[in-house]
JSON list of C-alpha atoms in Angstrom, two decimals:
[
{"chain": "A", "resi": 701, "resn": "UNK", "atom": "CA", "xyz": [-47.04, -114.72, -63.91]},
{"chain": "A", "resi": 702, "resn": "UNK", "atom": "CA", "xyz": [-46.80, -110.74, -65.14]},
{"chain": "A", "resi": 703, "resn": "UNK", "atom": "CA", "xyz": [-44.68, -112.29, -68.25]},
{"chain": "A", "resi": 704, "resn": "UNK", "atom": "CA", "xyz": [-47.16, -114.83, -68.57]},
{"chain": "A", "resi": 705, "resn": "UNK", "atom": "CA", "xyz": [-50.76, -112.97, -68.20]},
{"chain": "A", "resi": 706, "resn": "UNK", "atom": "CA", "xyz": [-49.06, -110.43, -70.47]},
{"chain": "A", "resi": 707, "resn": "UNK", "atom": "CA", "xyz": [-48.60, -112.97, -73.28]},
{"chain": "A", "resi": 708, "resn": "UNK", "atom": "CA", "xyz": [-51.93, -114.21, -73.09]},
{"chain": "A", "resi": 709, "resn": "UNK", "atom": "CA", "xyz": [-53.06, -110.27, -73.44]},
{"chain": "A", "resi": 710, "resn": "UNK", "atom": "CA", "xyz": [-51.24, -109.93, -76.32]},
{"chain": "A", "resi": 711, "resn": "UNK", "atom": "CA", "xyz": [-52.14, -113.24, -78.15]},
{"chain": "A", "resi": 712, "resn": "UNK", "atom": "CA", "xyz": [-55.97, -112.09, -77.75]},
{"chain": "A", "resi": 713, "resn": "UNK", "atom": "CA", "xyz": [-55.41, -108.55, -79.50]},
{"chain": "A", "resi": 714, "resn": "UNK", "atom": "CA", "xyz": [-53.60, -110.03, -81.91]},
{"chain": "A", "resi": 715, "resn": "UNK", "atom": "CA", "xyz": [-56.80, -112.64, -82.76]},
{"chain": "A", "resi": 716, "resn": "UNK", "atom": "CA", "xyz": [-59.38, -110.20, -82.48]},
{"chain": "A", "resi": 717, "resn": "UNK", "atom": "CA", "xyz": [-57.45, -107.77, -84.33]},
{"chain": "A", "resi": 718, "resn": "UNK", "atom": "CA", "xyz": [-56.47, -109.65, -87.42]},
{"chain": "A", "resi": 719, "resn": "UNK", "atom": "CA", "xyz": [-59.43, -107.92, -89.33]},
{"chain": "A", "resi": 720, "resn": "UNK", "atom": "CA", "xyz": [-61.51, -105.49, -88.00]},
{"chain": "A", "resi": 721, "resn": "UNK", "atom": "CA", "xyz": [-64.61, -105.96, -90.22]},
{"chain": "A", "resi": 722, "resn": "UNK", "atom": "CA", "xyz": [-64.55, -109.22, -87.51]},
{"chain": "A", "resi": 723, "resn": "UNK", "atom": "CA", "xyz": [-65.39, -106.88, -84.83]},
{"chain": "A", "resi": 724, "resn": "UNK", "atom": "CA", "xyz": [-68.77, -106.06, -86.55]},
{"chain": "A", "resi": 725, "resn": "UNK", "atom": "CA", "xyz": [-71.83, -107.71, -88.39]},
{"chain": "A", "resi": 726, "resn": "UNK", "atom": "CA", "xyz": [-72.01, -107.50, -92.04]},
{"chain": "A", "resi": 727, "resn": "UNK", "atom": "CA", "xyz": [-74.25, -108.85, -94.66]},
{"chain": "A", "resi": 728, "resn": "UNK", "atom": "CA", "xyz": [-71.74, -108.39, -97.60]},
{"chain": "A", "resi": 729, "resn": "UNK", "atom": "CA", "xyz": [-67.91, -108.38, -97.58]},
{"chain": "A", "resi": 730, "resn": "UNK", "atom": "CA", "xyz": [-66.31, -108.29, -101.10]},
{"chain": "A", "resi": 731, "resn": "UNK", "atom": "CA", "xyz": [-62.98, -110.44, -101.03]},
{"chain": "A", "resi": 732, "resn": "UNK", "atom": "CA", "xyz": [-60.08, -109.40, -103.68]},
{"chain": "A", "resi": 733, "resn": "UNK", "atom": "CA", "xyz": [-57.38, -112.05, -104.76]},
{"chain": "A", "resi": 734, "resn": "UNK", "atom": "CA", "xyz": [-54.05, -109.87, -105.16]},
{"chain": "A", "resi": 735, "resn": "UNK", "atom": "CA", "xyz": [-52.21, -112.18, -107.69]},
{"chain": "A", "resi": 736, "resn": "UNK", "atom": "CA", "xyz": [-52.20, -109.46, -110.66]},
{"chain": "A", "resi": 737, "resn": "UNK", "atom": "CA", "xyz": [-49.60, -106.99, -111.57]},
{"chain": "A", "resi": 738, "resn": "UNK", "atom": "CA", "xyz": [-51.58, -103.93, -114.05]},
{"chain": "A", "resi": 739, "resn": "UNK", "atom": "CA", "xyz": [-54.55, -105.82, -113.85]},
{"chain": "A", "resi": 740, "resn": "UNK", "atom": "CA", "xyz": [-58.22, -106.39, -112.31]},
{"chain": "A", "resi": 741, "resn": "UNK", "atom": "CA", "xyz": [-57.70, -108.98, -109.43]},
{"chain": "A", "resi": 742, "resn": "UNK", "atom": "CA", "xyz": [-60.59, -111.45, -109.13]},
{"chain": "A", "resi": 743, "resn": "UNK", "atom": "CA", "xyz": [-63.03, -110.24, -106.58]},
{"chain": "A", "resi": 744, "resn": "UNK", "atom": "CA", "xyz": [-66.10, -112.53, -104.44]},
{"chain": "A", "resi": 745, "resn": "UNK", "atom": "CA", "xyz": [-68.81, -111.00, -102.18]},
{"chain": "A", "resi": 746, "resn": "UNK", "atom": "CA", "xyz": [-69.30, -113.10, -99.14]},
{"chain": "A", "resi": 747, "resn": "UNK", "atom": "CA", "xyz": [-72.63, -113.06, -97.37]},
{"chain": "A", "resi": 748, "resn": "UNK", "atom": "CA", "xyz": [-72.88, -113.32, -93.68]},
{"chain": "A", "resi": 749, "resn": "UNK", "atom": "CA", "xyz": [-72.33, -116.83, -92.80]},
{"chain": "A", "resi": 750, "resn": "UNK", "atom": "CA", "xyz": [-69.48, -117.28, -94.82]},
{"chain": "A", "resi": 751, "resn": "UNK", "atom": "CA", "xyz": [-67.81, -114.14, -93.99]},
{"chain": "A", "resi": 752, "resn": "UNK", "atom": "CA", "xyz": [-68.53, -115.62, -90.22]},
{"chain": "A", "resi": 753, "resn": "UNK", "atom": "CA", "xyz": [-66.73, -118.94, -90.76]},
{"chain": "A", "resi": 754, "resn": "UNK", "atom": "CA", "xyz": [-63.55, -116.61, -92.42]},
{"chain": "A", "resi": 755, "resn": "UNK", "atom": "CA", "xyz": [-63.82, -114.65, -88.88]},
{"chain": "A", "resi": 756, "resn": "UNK", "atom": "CA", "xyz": [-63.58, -118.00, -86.83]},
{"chain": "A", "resi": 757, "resn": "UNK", "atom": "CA", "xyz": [-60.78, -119.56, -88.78]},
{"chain": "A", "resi": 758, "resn": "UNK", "atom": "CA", "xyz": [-58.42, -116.27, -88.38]},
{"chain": "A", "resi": 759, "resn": "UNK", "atom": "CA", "xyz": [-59.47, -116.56, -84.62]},
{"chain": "A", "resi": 760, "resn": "UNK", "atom": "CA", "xyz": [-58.15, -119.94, -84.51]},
{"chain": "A", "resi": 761, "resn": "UNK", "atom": "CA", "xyz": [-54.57, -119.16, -86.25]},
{"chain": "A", "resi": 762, "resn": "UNK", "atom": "CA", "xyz": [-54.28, -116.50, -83.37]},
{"chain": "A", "resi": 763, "resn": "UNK", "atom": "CA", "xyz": [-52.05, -114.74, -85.39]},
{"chain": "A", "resi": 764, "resn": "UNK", "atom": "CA", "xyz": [-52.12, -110.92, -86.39]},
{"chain": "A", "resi": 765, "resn": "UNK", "atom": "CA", "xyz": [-51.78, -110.04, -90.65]},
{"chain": "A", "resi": 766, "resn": "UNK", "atom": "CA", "xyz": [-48.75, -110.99, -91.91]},
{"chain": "A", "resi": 767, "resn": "UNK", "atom": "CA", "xyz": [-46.37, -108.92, -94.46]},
{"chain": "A", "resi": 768, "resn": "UNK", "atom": "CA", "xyz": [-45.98, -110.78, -97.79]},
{"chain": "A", "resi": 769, "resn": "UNK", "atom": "CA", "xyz": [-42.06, -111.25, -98.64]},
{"chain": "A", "resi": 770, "resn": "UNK", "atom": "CA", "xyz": [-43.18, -111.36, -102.72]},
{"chain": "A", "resi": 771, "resn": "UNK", "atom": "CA", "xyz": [-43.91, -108.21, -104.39]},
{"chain": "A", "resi": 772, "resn": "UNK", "atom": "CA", "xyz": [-45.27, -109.99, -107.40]},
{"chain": "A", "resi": 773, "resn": "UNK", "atom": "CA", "xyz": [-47.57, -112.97, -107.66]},
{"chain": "A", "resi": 774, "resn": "UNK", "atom": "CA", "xyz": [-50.28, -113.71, -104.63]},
{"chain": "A", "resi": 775, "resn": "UNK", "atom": "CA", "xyz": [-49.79, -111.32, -101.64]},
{"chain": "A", "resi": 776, "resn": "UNK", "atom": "CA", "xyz": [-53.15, -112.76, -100.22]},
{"chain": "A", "resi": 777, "resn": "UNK", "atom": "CA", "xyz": [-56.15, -111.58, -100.05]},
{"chain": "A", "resi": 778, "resn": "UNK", "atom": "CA", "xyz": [-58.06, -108.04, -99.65]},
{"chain": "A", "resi": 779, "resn": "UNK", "atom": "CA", "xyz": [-61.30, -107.78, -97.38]},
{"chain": "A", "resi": 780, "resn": "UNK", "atom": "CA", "xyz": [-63.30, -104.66, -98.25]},
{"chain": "A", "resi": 781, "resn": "UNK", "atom": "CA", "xyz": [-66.67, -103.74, -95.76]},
{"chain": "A", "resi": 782, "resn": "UNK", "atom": "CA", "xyz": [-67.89, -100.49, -94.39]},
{"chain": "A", "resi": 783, "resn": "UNK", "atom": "CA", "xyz": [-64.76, -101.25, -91.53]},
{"chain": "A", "resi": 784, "resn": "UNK", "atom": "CA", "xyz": [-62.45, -100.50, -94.38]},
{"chain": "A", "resi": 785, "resn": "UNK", "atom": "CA", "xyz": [-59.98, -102.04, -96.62]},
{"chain": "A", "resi": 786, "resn": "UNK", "atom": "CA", "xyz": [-58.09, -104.52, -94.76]},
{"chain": "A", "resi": 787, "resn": "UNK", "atom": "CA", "xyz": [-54.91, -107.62, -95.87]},
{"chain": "A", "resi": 788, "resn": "UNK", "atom": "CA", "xyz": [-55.66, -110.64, -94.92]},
{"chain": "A", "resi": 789, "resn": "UNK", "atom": "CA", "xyz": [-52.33, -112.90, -94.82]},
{"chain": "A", "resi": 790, "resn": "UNK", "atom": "CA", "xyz": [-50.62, -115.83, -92.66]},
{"chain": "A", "resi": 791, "resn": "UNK", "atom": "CA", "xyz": [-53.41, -118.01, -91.66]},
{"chain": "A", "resi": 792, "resn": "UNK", "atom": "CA", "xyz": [-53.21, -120.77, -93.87]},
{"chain": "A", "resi": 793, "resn": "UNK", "atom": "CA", "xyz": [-57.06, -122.25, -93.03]},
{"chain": "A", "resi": 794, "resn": "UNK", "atom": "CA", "xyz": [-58.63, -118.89, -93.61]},
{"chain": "A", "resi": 795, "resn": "UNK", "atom": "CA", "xyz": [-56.33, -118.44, -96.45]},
{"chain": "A", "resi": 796, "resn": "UNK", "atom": "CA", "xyz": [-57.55, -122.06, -98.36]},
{"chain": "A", "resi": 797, "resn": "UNK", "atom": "CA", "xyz": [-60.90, -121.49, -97.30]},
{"chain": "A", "resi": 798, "resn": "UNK", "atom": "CA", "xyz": [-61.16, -118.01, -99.44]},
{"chain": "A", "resi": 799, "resn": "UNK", "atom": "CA", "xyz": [-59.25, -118.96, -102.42]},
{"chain": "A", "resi": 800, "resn": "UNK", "atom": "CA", "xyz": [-61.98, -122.07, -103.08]},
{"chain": "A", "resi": 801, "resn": "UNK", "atom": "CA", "xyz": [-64.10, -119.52, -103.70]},
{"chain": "A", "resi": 802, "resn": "UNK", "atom": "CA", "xyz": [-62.43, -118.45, -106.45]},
{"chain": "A", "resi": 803, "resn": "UNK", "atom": "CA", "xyz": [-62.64, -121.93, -107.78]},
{"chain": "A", "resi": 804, "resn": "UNK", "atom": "CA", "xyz": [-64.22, -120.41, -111.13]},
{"chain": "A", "resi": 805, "resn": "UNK", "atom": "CA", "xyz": [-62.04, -117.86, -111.83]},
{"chain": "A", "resi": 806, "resn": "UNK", "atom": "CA", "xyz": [-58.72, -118.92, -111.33]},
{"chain": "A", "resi": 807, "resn": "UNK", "atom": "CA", "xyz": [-56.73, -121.51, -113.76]},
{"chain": "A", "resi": 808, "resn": "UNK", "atom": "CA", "xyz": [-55.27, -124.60, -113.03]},
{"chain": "A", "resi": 809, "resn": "UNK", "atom": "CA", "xyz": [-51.77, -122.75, -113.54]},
{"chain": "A", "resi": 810, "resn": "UNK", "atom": "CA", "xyz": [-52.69, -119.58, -110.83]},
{"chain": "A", "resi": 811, "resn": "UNK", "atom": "CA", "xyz": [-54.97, -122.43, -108.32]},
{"chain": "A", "resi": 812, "resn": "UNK", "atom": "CA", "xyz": [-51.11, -123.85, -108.27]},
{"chain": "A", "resi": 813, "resn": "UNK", "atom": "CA", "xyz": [-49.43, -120.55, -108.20]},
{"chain": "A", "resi": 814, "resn": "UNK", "atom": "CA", "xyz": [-51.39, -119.50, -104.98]},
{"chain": "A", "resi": 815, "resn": "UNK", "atom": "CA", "xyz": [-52.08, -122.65, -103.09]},
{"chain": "A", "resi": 816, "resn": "UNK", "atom": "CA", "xyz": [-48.38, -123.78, -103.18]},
{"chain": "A", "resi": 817, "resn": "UNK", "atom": "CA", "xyz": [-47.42, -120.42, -102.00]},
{"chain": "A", "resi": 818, "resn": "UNK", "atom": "CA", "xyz": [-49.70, -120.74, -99.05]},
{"chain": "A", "resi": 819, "resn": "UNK", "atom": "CA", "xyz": [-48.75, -124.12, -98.12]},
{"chain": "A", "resi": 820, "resn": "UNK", "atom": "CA", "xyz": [-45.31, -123.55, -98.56]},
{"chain": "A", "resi": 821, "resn": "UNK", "atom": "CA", "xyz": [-44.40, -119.72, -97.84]},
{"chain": "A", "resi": 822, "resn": "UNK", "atom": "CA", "xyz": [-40.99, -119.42, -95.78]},
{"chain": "A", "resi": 823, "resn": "UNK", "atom": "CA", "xyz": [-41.14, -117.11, -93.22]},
{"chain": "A", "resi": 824, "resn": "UNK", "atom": "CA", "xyz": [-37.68, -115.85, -94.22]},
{"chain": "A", "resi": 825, "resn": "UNK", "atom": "CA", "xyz": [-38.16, -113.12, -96.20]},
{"chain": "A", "resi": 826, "resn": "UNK", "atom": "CA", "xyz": [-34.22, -112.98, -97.26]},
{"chain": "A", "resi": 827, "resn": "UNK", "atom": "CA", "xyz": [-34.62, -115.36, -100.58]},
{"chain": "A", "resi": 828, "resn": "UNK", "atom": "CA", "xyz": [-36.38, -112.18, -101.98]},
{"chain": "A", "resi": 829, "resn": "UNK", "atom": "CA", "xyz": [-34.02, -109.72, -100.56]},
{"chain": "A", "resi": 830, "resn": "UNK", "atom": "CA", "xyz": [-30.92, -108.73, -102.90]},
{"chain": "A", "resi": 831, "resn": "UNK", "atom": "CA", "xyz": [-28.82, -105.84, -102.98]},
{"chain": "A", "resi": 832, "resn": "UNK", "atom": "CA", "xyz": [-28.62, -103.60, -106.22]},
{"chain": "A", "resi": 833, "resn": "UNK", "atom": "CA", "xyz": [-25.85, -102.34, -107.97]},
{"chain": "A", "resi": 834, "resn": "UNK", "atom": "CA", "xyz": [-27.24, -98.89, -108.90]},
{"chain": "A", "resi": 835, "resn": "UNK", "atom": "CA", "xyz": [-25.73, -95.40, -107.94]},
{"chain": "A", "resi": 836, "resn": "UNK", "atom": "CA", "xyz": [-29.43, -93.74, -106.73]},
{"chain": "A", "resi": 837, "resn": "UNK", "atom": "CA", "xyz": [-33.36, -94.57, -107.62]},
{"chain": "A", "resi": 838, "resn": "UNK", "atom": "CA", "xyz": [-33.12, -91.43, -109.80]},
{"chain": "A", "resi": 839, "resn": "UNK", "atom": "CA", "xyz": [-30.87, -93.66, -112.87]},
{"chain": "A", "resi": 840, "resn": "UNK", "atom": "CA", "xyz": [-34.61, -95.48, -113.03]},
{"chain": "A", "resi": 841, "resn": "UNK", "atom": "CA", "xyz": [-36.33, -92.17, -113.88]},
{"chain": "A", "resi": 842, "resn": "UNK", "atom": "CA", "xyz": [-35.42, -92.30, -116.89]},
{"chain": "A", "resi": 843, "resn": "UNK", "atom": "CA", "xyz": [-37.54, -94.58, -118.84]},
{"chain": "A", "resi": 844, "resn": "UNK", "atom": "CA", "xyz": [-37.78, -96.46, -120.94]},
{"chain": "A", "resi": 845, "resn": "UNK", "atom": "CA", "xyz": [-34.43, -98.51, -119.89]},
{"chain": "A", "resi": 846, "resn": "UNK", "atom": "CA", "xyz": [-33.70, -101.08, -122.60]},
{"chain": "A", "resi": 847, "resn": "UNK", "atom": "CA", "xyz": [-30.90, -104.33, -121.96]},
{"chain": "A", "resi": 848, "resn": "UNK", "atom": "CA", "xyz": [-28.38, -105.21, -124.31]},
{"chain": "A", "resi": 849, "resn": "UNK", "atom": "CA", "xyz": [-29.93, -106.52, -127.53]},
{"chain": "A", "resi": 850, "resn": "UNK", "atom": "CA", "xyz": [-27.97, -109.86, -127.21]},
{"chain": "A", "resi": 851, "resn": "UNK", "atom": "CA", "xyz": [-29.44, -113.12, -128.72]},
{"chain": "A", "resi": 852, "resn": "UNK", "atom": "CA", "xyz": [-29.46, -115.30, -125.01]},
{"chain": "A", "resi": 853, "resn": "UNK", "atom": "CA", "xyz": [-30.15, -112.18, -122.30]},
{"chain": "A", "resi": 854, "resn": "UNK", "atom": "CA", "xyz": [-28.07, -113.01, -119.05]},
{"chain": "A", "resi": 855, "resn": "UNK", "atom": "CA", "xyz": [-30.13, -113.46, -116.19]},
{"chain": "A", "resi": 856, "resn": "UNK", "atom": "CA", "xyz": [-28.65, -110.82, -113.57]},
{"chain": "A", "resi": 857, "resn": "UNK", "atom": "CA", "xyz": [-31.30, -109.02, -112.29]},
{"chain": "A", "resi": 858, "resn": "UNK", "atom": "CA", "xyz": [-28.95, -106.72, -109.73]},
{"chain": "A", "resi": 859, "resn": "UNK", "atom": "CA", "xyz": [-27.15, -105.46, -112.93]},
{"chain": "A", "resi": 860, "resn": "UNK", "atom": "CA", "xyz": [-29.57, -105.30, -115.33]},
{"chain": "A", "resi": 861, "resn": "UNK", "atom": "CA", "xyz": [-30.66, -102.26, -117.03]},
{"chain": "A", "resi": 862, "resn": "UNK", "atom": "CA", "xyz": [-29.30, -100.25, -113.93]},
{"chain": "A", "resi": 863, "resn": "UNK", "atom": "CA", "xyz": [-30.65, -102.92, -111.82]},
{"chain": "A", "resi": 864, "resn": "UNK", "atom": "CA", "xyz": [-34.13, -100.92, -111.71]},
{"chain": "A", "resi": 865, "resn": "UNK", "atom": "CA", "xyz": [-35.78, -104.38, -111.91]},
{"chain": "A", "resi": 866, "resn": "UNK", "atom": "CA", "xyz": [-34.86, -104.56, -108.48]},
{"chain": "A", "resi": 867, "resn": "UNK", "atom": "CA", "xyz": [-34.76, -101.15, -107.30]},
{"chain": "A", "resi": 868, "resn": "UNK", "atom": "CA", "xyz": [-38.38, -100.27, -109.10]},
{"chain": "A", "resi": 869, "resn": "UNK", "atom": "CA", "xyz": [-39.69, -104.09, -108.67]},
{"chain": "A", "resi": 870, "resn": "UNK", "atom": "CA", "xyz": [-43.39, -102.52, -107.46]},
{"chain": "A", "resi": 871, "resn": "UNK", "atom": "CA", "xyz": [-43.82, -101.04, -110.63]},
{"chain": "A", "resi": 872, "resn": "UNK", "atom": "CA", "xyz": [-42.30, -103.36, -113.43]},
{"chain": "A", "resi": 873, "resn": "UNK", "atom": "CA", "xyz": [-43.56, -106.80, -113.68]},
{"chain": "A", "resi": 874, "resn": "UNK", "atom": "CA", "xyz": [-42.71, -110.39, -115.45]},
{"chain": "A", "resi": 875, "resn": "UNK", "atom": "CA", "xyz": [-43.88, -108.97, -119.14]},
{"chain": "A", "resi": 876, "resn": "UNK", "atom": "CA", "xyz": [-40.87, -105.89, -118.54]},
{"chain": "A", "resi": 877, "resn": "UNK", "atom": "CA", "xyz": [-38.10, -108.50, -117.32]},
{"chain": "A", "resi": 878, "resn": "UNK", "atom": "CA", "xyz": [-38.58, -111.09, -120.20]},
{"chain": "A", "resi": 879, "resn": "UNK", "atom": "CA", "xyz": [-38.85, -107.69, -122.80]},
{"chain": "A", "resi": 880, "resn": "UNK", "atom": "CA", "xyz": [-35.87, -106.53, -120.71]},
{"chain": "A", "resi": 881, "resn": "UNK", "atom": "CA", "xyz": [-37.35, -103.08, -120.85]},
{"chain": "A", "resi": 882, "resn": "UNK", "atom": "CA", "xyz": [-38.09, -101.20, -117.42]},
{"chain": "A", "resi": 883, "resn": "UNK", "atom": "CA", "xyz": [-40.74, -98.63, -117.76]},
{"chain": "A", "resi": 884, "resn": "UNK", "atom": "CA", "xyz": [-42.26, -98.52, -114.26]},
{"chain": "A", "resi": 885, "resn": "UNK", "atom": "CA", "xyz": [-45.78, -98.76, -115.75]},
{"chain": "A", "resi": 886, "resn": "UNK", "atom": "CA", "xyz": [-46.64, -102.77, -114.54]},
{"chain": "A", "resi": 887, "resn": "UNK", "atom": "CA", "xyz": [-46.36, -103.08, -118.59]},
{"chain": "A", "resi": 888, "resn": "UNK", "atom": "CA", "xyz": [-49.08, -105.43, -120.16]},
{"chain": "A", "resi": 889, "resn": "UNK", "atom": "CA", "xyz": [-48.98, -107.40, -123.25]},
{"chain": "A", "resi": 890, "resn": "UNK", "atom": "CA", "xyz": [-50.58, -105.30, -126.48]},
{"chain": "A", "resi": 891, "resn": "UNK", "atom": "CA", "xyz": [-50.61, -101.97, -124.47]},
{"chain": "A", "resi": 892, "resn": "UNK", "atom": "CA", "xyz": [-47.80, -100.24, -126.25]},
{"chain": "A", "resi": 893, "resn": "UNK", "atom": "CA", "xyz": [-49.11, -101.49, -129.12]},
{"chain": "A", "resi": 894, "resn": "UNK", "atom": "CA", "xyz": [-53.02, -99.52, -128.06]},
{"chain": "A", "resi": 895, "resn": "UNK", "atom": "CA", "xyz": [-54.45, -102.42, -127.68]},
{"chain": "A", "resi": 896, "resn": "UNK", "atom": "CA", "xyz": [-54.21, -104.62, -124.61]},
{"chain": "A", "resi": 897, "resn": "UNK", "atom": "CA", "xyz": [-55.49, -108.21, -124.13]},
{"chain": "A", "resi": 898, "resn": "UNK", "atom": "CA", "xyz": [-59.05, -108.56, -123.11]},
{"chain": "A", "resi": 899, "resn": "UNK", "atom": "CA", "xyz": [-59.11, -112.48, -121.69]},
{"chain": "A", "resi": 900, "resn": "UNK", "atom": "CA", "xyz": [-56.28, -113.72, -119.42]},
{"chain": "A", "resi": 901, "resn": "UNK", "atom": "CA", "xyz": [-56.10, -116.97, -122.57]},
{"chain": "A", "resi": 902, "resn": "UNK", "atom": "CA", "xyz": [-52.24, -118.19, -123.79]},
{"chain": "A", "resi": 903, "resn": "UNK", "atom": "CA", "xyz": [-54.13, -117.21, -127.20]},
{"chain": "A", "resi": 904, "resn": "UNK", "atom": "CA", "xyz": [-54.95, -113.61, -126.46]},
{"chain": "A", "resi": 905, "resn": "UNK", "atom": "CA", "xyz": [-51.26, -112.90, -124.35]},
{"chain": "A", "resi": 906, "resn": "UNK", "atom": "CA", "xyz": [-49.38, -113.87, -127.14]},
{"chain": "A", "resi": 907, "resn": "UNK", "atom": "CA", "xyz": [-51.14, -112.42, -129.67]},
{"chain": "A", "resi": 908, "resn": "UNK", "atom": "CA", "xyz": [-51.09, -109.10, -127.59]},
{"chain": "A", "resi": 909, "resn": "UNK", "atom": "CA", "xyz": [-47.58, -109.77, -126.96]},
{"chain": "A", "resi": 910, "resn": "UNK", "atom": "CA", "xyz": [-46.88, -110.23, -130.75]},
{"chain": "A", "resi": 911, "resn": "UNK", "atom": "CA", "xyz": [-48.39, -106.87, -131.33]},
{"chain": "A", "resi": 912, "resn": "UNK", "atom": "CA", "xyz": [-45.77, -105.06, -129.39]},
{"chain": "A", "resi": 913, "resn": "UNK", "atom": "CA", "xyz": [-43.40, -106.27, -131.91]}
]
């Protein structure tokens, strides 16, 4: 009964402590969409109601904030109030709810990106874990690291330049691995160049892209 009655303790802390800005009223709640890497993530402000339906949902999963395995991509979501800045991720219902509010600023490509990834996450964190073949963090210092200037690059991400791509992957993105460049600035398309794209188009990334040369 102790084992039991403790459970049931713990399963209630972890529901009413999934987000704190559940614990109190609030008119506005402004709701970030991590997907971005050296970008502006799409933000919505959610008025009472709404923010009370998100409130009831993560209630329901009974489950405390998870840790996202990805470091790039959707990590979930980010719930800003006077409570504080708080993650909100691993409750699927709560999760779906919040990202069709970003209906109108999300394409079909990123709608697919983030919905399949809450859908179908693995708990297992291991598919993202790898081990890297570099002697210390401090042979990424030194950047700009460049790959071998070969016509078909060789996808081996634990030996490439250093393997910094893995070592440094929470500060170089998708634009430094197909460049095969690490600079451990999140690197964006027309930025070296001094002039970065302004809409997230396929028109304005590749011309930004073709400006870096």
């Amino acid at each position: 009964r102790t084992a039991m009655r403790f459970a049931w303790i713990l399963a209630a802390v972890s529901a009413t402590s999934a987000l704190r800005a559940c614990e109190e009223s609030h008119d506005n709640v402004e709701i970030e969409l991590r997907i971005f890497s050296g970008t502006r993530n799409p933000t919505v402000s959610l008025g009472h109601e709404e923010w009370l339906q998100v409130c009831a949902l993560l209630r329901e999963c009974n489950t405390t904030a998870k840790t996202p395995c990805r470091v790039l991509g959707y990590t979930g979501f980010q719930a800003m109030s006077p409570s504080g800045s708080e993650t909100l991720y691993g409750c699927q219902t709560a999760e779906l709810f919040l990202v069709s509010k970003f209906e109108d600023q999300m394409n079909k490509e990123m709608m697919i990106h983030v919905i399949g990834d809450i859908l179908e996450r693995t708990e297992d964190c291991n598919e993202f874990a790898s081990t890297p073949h570099v002697r210390s963090s401090s042979d990424c210092e030194d950047v700009p690291i460049l790959g071998p200037d070969t016509p078909v690059p060789e996808y081996s991400p634990k030996s490439d330049d250093r393997g910094c791509f893995i070592t440094e992957q929470s500060h170089n993105n998708c634009y430094n691995y197909a460049n095969d460049i690490v600079t451990n600035t999140f690197a964006q398309p027309g930025r070296g160049a001094g002039e970065k794209w302004k809409a997230n188009t396929c028109k304005e990334v590749r011309a930004a892209a073709e400006r870096d040369g």
